[in-house]
Coordinates of C-alpha atoms in Angstrom, one line a residue:
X1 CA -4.0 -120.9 8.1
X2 CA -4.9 -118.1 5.8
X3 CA -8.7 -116.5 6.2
X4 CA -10.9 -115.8 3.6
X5 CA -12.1 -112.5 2.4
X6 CA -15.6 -112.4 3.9
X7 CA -18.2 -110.2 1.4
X8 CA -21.8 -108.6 2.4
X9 CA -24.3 -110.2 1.0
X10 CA -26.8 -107.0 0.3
X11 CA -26.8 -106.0 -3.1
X12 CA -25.8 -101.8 -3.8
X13 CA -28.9 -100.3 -5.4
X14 CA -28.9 -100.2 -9.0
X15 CA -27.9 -96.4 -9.7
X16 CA -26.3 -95.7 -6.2
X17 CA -22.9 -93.6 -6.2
X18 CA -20.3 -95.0 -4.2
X19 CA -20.0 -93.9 -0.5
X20 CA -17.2 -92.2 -1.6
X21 CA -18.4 -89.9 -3.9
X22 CA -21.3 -88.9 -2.1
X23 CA -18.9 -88.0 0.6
X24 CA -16.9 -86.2 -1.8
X25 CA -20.2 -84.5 -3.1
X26 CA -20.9 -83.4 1.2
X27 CA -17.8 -81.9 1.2
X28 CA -15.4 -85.2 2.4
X29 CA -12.5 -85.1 -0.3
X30 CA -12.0 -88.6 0.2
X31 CA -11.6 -90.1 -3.0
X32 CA -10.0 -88.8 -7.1
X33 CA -11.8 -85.4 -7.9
X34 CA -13.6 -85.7 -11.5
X35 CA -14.4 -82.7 -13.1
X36 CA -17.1 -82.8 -16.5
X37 CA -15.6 -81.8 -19.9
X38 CA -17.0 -79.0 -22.0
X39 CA -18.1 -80.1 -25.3
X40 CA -15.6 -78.8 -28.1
X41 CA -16.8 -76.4 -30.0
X42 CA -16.0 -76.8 -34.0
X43 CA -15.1 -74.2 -36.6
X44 CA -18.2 -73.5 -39.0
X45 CA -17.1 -74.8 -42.6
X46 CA -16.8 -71.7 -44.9
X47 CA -19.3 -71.1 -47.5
X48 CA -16.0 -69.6 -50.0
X49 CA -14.1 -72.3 -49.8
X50 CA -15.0 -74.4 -52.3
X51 CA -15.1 -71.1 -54.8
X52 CA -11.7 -70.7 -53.4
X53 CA -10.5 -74.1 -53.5
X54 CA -11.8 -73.8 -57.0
X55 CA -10.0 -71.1 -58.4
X56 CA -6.9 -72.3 -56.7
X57 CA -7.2 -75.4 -58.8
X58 CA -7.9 -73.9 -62.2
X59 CA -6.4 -70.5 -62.3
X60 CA -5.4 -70.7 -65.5
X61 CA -9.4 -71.7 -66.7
X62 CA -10.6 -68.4 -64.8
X63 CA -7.9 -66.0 -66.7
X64 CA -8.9 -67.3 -70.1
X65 CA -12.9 -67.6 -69.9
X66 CA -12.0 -63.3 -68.6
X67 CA -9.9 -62.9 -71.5
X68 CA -12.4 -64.2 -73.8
X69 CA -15.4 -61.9 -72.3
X70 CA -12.8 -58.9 -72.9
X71 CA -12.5 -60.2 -76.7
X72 CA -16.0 -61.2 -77.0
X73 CA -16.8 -57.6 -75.8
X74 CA -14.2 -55.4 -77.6
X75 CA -15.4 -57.5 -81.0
X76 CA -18.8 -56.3 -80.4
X77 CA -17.7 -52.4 -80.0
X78 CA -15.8 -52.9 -83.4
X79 CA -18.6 -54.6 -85.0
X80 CA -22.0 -52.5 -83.6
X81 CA -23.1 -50.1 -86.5
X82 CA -22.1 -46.7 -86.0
X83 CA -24.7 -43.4 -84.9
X84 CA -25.8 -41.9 -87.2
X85 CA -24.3 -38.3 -88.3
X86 CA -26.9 -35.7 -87.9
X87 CA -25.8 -33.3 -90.9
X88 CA -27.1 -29.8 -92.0
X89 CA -29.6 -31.5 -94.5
X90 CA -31.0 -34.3 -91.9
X91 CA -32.0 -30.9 -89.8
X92 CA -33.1 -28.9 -92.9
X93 CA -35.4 -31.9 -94.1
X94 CA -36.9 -32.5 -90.7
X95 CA -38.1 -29.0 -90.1
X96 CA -39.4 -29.1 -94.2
X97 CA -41.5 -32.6 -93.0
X98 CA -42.5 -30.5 -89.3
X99 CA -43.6 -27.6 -91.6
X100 CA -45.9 -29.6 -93.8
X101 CA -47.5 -31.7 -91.9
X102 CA -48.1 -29.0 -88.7
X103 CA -48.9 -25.7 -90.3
X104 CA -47.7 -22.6 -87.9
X105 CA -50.1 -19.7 -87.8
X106 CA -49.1 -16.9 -89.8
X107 CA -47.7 -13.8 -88.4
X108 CA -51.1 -11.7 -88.7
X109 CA -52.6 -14.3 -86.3
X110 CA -49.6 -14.3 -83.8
X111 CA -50.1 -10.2 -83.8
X112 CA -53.7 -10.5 -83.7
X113 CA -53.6 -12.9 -80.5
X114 CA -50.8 -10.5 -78.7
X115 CA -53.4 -7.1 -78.7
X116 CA -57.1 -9.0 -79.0
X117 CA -57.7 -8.0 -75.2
X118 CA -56.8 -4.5 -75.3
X119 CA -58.4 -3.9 -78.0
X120 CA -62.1 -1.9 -77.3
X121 CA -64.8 -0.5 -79.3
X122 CA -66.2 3.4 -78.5
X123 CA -69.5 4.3 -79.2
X124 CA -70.2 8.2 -78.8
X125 CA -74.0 9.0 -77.6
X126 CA -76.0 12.1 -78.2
X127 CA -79.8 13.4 -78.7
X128 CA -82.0 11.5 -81.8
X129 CA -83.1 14.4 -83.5
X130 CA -85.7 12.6 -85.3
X131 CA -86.8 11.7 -82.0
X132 CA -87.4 15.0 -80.4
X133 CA -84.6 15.1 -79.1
X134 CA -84.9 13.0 -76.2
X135 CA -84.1 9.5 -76.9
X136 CA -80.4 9.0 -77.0
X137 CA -79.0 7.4 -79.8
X138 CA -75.4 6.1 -80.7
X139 CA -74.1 9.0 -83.2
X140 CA -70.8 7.5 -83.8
X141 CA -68.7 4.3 -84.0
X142 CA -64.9 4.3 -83.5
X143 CA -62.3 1.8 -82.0
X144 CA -59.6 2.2 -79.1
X145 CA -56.8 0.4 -77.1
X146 CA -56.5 0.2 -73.7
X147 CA -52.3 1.4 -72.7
X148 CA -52.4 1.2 -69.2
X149 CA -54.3 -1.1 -66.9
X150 CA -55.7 1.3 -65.0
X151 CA -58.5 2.0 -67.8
X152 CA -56.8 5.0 -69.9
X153 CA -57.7 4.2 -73.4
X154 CA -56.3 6.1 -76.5
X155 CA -59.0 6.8 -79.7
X156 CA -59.0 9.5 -82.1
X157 CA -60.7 12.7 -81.2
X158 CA -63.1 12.6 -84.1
X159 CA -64.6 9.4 -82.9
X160 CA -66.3 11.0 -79.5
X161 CA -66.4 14.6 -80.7
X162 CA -69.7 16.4 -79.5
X163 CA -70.8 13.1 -78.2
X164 CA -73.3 13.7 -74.7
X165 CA -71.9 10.2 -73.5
X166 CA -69.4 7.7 -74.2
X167 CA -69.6 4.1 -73.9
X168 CA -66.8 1.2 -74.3
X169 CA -67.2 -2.2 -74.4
X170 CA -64.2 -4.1 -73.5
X171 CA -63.0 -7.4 -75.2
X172 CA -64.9 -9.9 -73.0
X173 CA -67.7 -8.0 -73.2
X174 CA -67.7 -5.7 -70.4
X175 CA -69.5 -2.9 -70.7
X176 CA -68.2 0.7 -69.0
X177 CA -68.8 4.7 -69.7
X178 CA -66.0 6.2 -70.3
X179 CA -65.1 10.0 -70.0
X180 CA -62.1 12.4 -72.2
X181 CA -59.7 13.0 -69.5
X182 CA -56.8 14.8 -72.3
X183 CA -56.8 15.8 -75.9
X184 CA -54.3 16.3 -78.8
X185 CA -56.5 17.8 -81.6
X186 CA -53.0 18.4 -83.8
X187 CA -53.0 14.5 -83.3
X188 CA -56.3 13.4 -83.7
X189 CA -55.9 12.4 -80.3
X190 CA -58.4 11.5 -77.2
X191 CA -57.5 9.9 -74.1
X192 CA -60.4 8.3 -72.2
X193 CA -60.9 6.8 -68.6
X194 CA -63.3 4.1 -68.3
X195 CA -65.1 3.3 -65.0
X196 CA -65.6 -0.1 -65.2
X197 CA -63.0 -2.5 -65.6
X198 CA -62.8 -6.1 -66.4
X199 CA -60.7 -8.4 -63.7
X200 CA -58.1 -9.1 -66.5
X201 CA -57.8 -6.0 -67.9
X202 CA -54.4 -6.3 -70.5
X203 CA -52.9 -3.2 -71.8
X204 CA -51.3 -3.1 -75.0
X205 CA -47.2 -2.8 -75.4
X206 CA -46.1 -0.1 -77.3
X207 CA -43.0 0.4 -79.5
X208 CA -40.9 2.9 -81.3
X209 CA -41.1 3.7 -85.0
X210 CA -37.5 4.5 -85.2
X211 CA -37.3 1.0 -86.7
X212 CA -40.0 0.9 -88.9
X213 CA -39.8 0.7 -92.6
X214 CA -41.5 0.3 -95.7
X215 CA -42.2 -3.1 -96.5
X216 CA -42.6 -4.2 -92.8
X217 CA -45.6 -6.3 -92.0
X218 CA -48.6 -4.4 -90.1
X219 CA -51.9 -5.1 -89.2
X220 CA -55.4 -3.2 -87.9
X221 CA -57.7 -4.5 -85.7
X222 CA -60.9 -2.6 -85.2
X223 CA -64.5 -2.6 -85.7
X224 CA -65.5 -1.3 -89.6
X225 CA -68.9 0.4 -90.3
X226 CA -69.2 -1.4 -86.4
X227 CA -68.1 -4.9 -87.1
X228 CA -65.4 -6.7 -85.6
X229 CA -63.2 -6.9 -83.9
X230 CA -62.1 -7.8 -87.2
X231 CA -58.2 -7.9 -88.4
X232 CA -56.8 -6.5 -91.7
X233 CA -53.0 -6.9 -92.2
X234 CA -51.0 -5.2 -95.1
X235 CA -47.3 -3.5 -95.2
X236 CA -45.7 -0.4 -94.6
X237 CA -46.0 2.2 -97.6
X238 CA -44.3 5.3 -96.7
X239 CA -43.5 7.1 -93.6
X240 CA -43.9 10.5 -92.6
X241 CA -46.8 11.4 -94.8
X242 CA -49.0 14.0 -94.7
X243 CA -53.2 13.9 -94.6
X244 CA -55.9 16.8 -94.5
X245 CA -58.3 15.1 -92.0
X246 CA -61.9 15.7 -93.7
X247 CA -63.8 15.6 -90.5
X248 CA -61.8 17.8 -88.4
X249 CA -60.8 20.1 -91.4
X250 CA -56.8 20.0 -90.4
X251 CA -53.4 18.9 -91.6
X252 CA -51.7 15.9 -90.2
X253 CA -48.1 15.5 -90.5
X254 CA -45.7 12.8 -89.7
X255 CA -47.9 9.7 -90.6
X256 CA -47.3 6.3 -91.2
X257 CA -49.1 5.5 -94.4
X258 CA -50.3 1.5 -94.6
X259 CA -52.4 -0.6 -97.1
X260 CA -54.0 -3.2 -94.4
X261 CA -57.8 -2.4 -95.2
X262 CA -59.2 -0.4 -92.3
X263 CA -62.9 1.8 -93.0
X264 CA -64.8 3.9 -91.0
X265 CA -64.5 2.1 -87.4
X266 CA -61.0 1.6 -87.1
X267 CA -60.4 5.0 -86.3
X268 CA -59.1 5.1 -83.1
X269 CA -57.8 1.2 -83.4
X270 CA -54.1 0.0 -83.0
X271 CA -51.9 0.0 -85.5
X272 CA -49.5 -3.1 -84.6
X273 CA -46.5 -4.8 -86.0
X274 CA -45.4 -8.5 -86.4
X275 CA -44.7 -9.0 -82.8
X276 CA -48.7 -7.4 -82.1
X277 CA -46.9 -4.1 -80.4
X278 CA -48.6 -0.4 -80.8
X279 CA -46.8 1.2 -83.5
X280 CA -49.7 3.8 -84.5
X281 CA -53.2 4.8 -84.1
X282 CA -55.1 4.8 -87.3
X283 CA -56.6 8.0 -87.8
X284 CA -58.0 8.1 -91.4
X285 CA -58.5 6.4 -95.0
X286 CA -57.6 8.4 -98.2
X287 CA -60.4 8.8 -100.8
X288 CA -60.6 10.4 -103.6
X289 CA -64.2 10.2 -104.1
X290 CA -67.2 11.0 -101.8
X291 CA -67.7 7.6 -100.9
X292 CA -66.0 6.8 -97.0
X293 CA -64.4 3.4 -98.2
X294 CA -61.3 2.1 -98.4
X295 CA -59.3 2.2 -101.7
X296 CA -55.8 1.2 -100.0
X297 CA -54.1 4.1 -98.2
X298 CA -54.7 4.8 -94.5
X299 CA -53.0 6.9 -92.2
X300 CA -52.2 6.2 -88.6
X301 CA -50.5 8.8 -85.9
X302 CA -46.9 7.5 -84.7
X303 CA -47.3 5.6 -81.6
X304 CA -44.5 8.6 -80.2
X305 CA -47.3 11.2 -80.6
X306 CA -50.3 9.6 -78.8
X307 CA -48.3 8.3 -75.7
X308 CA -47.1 12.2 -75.6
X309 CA -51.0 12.7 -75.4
X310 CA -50.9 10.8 -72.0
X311 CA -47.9 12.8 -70.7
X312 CA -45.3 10.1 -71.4
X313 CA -41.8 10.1 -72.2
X314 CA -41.0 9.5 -75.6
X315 CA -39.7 6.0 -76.2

C-alpha cells in the first residue's frame, strides 16, 4: 500500500528566502545562481531630427523658398535708388552755402593773431626838464618784437636814443627794463635784452623778402602816438626804396615801402605778411609837411638787415 506525502504544518514567514538561497547567500552553492539585470540605458532622442526629417521630406519646398529670398533680394539691389553723384558744382555750392553762413576771419586777423604775443611796446626814460631835472619822465614811445625767446627784442634806434632807462611791457602785461645790447645805426637798428620775462614768452618767425612783391598783403602792429597794440594792414608799394630819416639825419636804402597806416609809435614794430611772419621793421612815415602823420607811405628795414643786427645768418 502506497504512503502518503506527509507536510509540516508550520507556516514559512511571510517574506523568508528559501533555505536554499540563504545558503547560497553564506557561501553554500546549493541551488540556480541569479544574477540582477542592469537597467538598459536608452539613446537620448535628437533635438535635429525633426528639422532633419523635415527637410528630408520637402527638399524641394526649402530650395524654392532660398531661390525666392535670392530673387526677392537681387530685385531690391535693382530697384533701390542710386547714390547720389557728388559733382564739381555739388562741392563748389556747398563751400558758397559754408562761406555765407560761417564768415572766416580775414587774412589781417589770421596775421594779427600769429605775432600778437611778440609784439612789445618800448618806452625810453630820461630827466623832466621842467621838473628840475629830477623826476623821470617817459621821453619817448616806440614799438618792438621779441625774435628770440630768450628776451632779445629788435626796435629802431631812434626810439631809445639818449634815453637814461628803458622799459618794455610785454603782451600780457608784464612789465621788464630792458638794456641796448647791439646797434645798426645804417639800419635804424637797436637790439635790446629785457630782464624780466613772461612764462610764455613767444618769439616772432621771421621770413625772407626774396619773395615779396608789390601788391602782397602786409600789415603793422604797433602802438601809434602810444595806443595799441593796434593793427593796420595795407599792400606792398615798391621795394628797395630809399628814405632820409628826419630824426637821425641819414639815408636809408633798400626799403620796403607800404601803405598799411602806421604814425609815430610803430617805429620799431613788425612789419608782417599774410601768414603773420617778420618781413620788416618799420622805421619811418613820409611827410611832406611838418606835421608827423601819416599820409600813406611808410618805410620799413628788410627783415635780412635787422637779424644781421643780431649776428644772424642771412636767411
Amino acid at each position: 500500500m502506497s504512503r502518503m506525502t506527509l507536510y509540516s504544518s508550520s507556516r514559512r514567514a511571510a517574506g523568508s528566502a528559501p533555505a536554499w538561497v540563504r545558503e547560497q547567500g553564506a557561501g553554500h552553492a546549493r541551488g540556480p545562481a541569479f544574477e540582477t539585470p542592469e537597467p538598459a540605458v536608452l539613446p537620448a532622442p535628437s533635438r535635429s531630427a525633426p528639422n532633419a526629417n523635415w527637410l528630408q521630406r520637402n527638399r524641394t519646398l526649402a530650395v524654392l523658398i532660398g531661390l525666392a529670398l535670392i530673387g526677392a533680394l537681387t530685385l531690391y539691389a535693382r530697384l533701390a535708388p542710386a547714390p547720389p553723384t557728388l559733382t564739381q558744382e555739388a562741392i563748389d555750392a556747398a563751400v558758397l552755402r559754408t562761406l555765407q553762413t560761417v564768415p572766416l576771419p580775414s587774412a589781417a586777423t589770421k596775421a594779427h593773431e600769429a605775432i600778437r604775443r611778440s609784439v612789445v611796446k618800448v618806452r625810453g626814460y630820461g630827466k623832466d626838464k621842467a621838473k628840475d631835472g629830477e623826476a623821470e619822465s617817459e621821453q619817448n614811445v616806440g614799438t618792438g618784437v621779441v625774435i628770440l625767446d630768450t628776451g632779445k627784442i629788435l626796435t629802431n634806434l631812434h626810439v631809445v636814443l639818449g634815453a637814461e632807462r628803458i622799459g618794455v611791457v610785454f603782451a600780457d602785461g608784464t612789465e621788464s627794463e630792458a638794456s641796448i645790447i647791439g646797434v645798426r645805426q645804417e639800419h635804424d637798428l637797436a637790439v635790446l635784452q629785457a630782464k624780466n620775462l613772461p612764462d610764455d614768452l613767444q618769439a616772432a618767425t621771421m621770413t625772407t623778402t626774396g619773395g615779396l612783391a608789390p601788391g602782397d598783403l602786409v600789415v603793422a602792429v604797433g602802438f601809434p602816438f602810444g595806443i595799441g597794440p593796434s593793427v593796420s594792414a595795407g599792400v606792398v608799394s615798391g621795394l628797395r626804396r630809399e628814405y632820409l630819416s628826419p630824426q637821425g639825419q641819414r639815408i636809408l636804402t633798400n626799403l620796403i615801402q607800404f601803405d598799411a597806416a602806421v604814425n609815430p609809435g610803430n617805429s620799431g614794430g613788425p612789419l608782417v605778411n599774410a601768414k603773420g611772419e617778420v618781413v620788416g621793421i618799420v622805421t619811418g612815415v613820409l611827410n611832406p609837411t611838418a606835421g608827423r602823420f601819416f599820409v600813406g607811405i611808410g618805410f620799413a628795414v628788410p627783415i635780412e638787415n635787422a637779424a644781421s643786427a643780431l649776428g644772424m645768418p642771412p636767411f
